[in-house]
Amino acid sequence: MIDVTRRKLKVATTSLAGCFGCHMSLLDIDERLFALLERIEFDRSPLTDIKHCGPCDIGIIEGGICNAENVHVLHEFRANCKILVAMGACAVTGGLPAQRNHLDLGLCLQEVYLTDPGVAHGMIPNDPELPLPLDKVHPLHEVVKIDYFIPGCPPSGDAIWKFLTDLIEGRTPKLGHGLIHYD
Amino acid sequence: MARLARHSALCTGRTSSPPGRSHIVTQPDTPDELEPRVRRIISRWGHDPGALVQVLREVQEAFGYLPAPVLTLVARLLRIPYSRAKGVASFYSFLSDEPLGAYRVLFSDNITDRMAGSESLLQAMCYRLWAEPGKVSQDGLVSVARTSCTGMCDQGPALLVNGRAVPSLTSERVERICDLILARTPLDAWPAGFFVVHDNVRRADILLGHTLQPGEAIGAALQRGAAGWSEHAANERSWREAYVGAAQGPIAILEEIKRSNLRGRGGAGFTTGVKWEACRQATGLTRYVVCNADEGEPGTFKDRVLLTSHADLVFEGMTVAAYAIGASLGFLYLRGEYRYLLEPLEAILQRRRAANLLGNGICGQPGFDFDIRIHVGAGSYVCGEESALIESLEGKRGVPRNRPPYPVTNGYRQQPTIVNNVETLCAAALIAVRGGDWYRSLGTLKSSGTKILSVAGDVARPGLYEYPFGVTLRQVLEDCGAADTQAIQISGPSGICVDATEFGRRIAFEDLPTAGAFTVFDASRDMFDVAHNYAQFFAHESCGFCTPCRVGTSMLVASMDKIRAGNGTQHDVGEIDRLNKVLLMSAHCGLGHTACNPILDTLKRFRPAYERKLRSLDFTPAFDLDGALHRARKMTGRDDADAHLEAQP
Amino acid sequence: MNQRPSFLLDGAEVPFEPGQTVMQAALAAGRYIPHLCYHPEFTPHGSCKLCTARVNGRLMAACTTPAGIATEVESETEELNDLRRTLVQMLFAEGNHFCPSCEKSGNCVLQALGYDLGVMTAGFRHLFPDRPVDASHPEILLDFNRCILCELCVRAAREVDGKHVFSLAGRGLGKHLIVNAESGRLVDTDVKVTDKAVEVCPVGVILRKRVGFATPIGARRYDQSPISAQALADAPRPLERNHD
């Protein structure tokens, strides 16, 4: 449960197999960011550039799970966050990256790196620095337990604001007509 | 089934394709040969679109499978849209619009088959024949796959090869079958012993031990209302529309059935007399009697025996029913798994026609015209539900109808129709002879008569056991030689699973109603596996009409798969609860409502069988995280530490 | 007057005419029961089960239950809305519903029901089925990924167009929409872009080509008001005519 005393809540955010559009939308709450920052402080997040998250009240994740690194980050968030939120279509459903799910990964890699007409002397990258792709893209809830979902591609700034204020005030978040949408 | 019921006279004299024809056909014929043969089949069925299921079954028997051009041809000749032919061909699991092996082997996949080792026999056959389960071998010689229970649980493991049943499988028998297939031996040249199916009657009572002669029950039924009958007989409608008060003929037998308090043996236990009376009193142009021999409930096989050794009694019961309700046409809906019984049953019908026990003026009663046709199913459990069965009889996809209205008023071709279980109709024939009071004196207060149990599983003497209603489970276990029994599945997966504390319970509508399956599990069995097998059965057999069953049964299997694989958590047990609730609340028919029974029952009684497979964590994925990187590792040639994932951090 | 038969829907009296279903009577009386495969113009068949209600204590599909057998109907309960949410989730998990790229988005009944019921996620494991698109027809696109098997197009073709353009094949989870052509391609059927069957798809399966994304986000059908309100606005009201 969220502590509703005035202690600032720790919030971590990240983008996995997403496009950062949801983070852009978070910034779309505009001047309400100031009000938000009265109540929360960011831990690991692209906004702080903190690389690993410590214990947090809320973790907000954009994007689905498409590679090994996504899995590590998701596990880190689940291990550290009391409440984990899937934000946006990709986190909730797999989204655009999951459109490859009915294709064989091997054929995808071959097409992109070896046989595409624009490729010369191609090879499938095998640098250990690069995370390996999973054979299928998964929404977050298929890999760890997720507590809340904010659909939308991206969810509007208003929807994110409504959701976060509900959560921070200790109410079960409810978006209602106009704020809940899947596109 | 199923030419159009224009006149009862039309319904005699049909012969089905000779048995030799159905086996070993490699490729469809050239188009030139194809059309005349399809034309012949369709013309034998009177060009009736309602006969679509039968036409497709026979066309497939002739050509091996149903490719699109063949479906087009069938559709054109029957004057139906191509999409309807395609829709029906793809609904029934024995029909196929994709090529099959010249030998199509289907292993019965009931839990009893599995317990008797069917899986390793299937693997051995696939290994020997270079085949992959569910696929056609490269040379087109054979396809090996699993199918829902084929009703040979007392002599399993069993398989079907090109529609013919081979029970009592052993490694040696499977080896021999492989030899025969590799040598391309026609089925008719296989050892006859392979196809011998035993009755295994272990305890006979009034029904399995009856001594009735053909015609005896019909005669008795006619006799019951002899007075005053002949004046009305000249007008065929008169005896049908006869009214209570003139206690004669049909009314007299109907009263006898009501007095017997006979209840349906298909499991639901609806009072037969009430059903018949409602049908008789419904307005319609004509009425139909349907015998439901779509014995699809895994673990049940009593109807197979009744149709093998007591077919006359079954037909007698149908004829008595026809007399009581005023029907001129009846159907025997024979499940596709019992296709091998078609020719013997047709021969019996012919004999009965010759003996004037079917046809016009049965037993010399003017106006008593009735005939029976056999409709062979094509692999669909849901067709055991009466309205889905009627859809199938009408040549459609076997999807249960919305009810009301019920078949007694709006059944086959929207006419009043009774659908009765095989065993119910047999009992009706006995009642016609010996009377309702006699019948009611057997069994318990609310469950008169006897019940045939199909006993299988971990018992010394599997087979049929007929008891008066009220027998305790303990008694049955003793009689069949069960030892160290952990659980009994009563009435199949759609029924109830009871544990050892409940063996004092009784088989009766007051306590444990049953369609007959009595599957025994000893202490060595994992009850999770039992529920898992049943869940797979329901997902396979869901017709797909309603959302909760189409999606829910498959999701149940996915959850069970996950637990089986060792990835389950309490979260998944919660998910199962949630799916069960949705199925119970909103499924369209009994299949969906009961699909969660095996899991609910075992969760309630054998919860540790689930829990010991769970991880102690809140949640784990349904898929193997490291395994999901396998393809990428292979493509990149990497095997470093970062190219792997542990299941949990 | 008011001798018309009636039943109670969530405590309010709903009059009906002989032959009406619970759904028809409710909509005509201005009462909404969530539904998906029901459409006032076609024979109801009750497959989606969204309209499941307690009729005299028994759970039944409101769209196929004759009003004549109902005395008390419960629909707006937490239990039933929970059920409806789960059914919508099942449909989302069964197909490939990628709303951000779908031109039906904003005008989609499945989506609008999700909004109205507060469905935030499909919850279940997504099945990600492989369902190829049929773009063979010059004027109509078929994207089977979004099919929810409501059979509205099947019924519209049969009952209004007098054709058999659409039909169902397979069973269980393998059930799928087919077209009436041996080739399996829409272009080989007798479909016309003016057919009722083409217009009736509640989701984004049957789409007219070259007209997509014409309405800006914010002005689309269900951007404006929830489906519960719009369904009532669209409902035929035969009773009102009889009133005056």
PDB file of N, CA, C and O in Angstrom, chain B residues 19 153 172 181 191 285 333 348 361 428 568 635:
ATOM      1  N   PRO B  19     -17.952 -52.213 -47.105  1.00  0.00           N
ATOM      2  CA  PRO B  19     -16.866 -51.974 -46.166  1.00  0.00           C
ATOM      3  C   PRO B  19     -15.492 -51.917 -46.832  1.00  0.00           C
ATOM      4  O   PRO B  19     -14.638 -51.173 -46.402  1.00  0.00           O
ATOM      5  N   CYS B 153     -12.601 -48.224 -23.621  1.00  0.00           N
ATOM      6  CA  CYS B 153     -11.839 -48.053 -22.378  1.00  0.00           C
ATOM      7  C   CYS B 153     -11.625 -49.359 -21.628  1.00  0.00           C
ATOM      8  O   CYS B 153     -10.684 -49.487 -20.854  1.00  0.00           O
ATOM      9  N   GLU B 172       3.525 -55.543 -29.329  1.00  0.00           N
ATOM     10  CA  GLU B 172       3.595 -56.517 -30.431  1.00  0.00           C
ATOM     11  C   GLU B 172       2.562 -56.189 -31.489  1.00  0.00           C
ATOM     12  O   GLU B 172       2.845 -56.215 -32.685  1.00  0.00           O
ATOM     13  N   ILE B 181       1.217 -51.836 -42.443  1.00  0.00           N
ATOM     14  CA  ILE B 181       1.148 -50.539 -43.116  1.00  0.00           C
ATOM     15  C   ILE B 181       2.305 -50.395 -44.094  1.00  0.00           C
ATOM     16  O   ILE B 181       2.119 -49.990 -45.244  1.00  0.00           O
ATOM     17  N   PRO B 191      -5.174 -59.283 -40.026  1.00  0.00           N
ATOM     18  CA  PRO B 191      -5.750 -60.364 -39.220  1.00  0.00           C
ATOM     19  C   PRO B 191      -7.089 -59.921 -38.626  1.00  0.00           C
ATOM     20  O   PRO B 191      -7.179 -58.843 -38.026  1.00  0.00           O
ATOM     21  N   LEU B 285     -46.121 -30.905 -38.422  1.00  0.00           N
ATOM     22  CA  LEU B 285     -46.539 -31.645 -39.607  1.00  0.00           C
ATOM     23  C   LEU B 285     -46.229 -33.124 -39.438  1.00  0.00           C
ATOM     24  O   LEU B 285     -46.902 -33.991 -39.950  1.00  0.00           O
ATOM     25  N   TYR B 333     -28.417 -41.801 -34.375  1.00  0.00           N
ATOM     26  CA  TYR B 333     -27.218 -40.984 -34.561  1.00  0.00           C
ATOM     27  C   TYR B 333     -26.045 -41.763 -33.992  1.00  0.00           C
ATOM     28  O   TYR B 333     -25.816 -41.800 -32.785  1.00  0.00           O
ATOM     29  N   ILE B 348     -29.534 -55.351 -39.792  1.00  0.00           N
ATOM     30  CA  ILE B 348     -30.623 -55.611 -38.842  1.00  0.00           C
ATOM     31  C   ILE B 348     -31.869 -54.820 -39.230  1.00  0.00           C
ATOM     32  O   ILE B 348     -32.986 -55.329 -39.181  1.00  0.00           O
ATOM     33  N   GLY B 361     -47.508 -50.035 -42.004  1.00  0.00           N
ATOM     34  CA  GLY B 361     -48.406 -50.970 -41.327  1.00  0.00           C
ATOM     35  C   GLY B 361     -47.666 -51.968 -40.471  1.00  0.00           C
ATOM     36  O   GLY B 361     -47.806 -53.184 -40.622  1.00  0.00           O
ATOM     37  N   ALA B 428     -37.356 -48.576 -22.429  1.00  0.00           N
ATOM     38  CA  ALA B 428     -38.738 -48.353 -22.858  1.00  0.00           C
ATOM     39  C   ALA B 428     -39.310 -49.616 -23.486  1.00  0.00           C
ATOM     40  O   ALA B 428     -40.485 -49.954 -23.277  1.00  0.00           O
ATOM     41  N   GLY B 568       4.054 -23.089 -12.707  1.00  0.00           N
ATOM     42  CA  GLY B 568       2.828 -22.572 -12.113  1.00  0.00           C
ATOM     43  C   GLY B 568       3.069 -21.957 -10.750  1.00  0.00           C
ATOM     44  O   GLY B 568       4.019 -22.273 -10.044  1.00  0.00           O
ATOM     45  N   MET B 635      21.168 -18.286 -34.297  1.00  0.00           N
ATOM     46  CA  MET B 635      21.399 -17.416 -35.442  1.00  0.00           C
ATOM     47  C   MET B 635      22.689 -16.611 -35.299  1.00  0.00           C
ATOM     48  O   MET B 635      23.302 -16.255 -36.298  1.00  0.00           O
TER      49      MET B 635
END
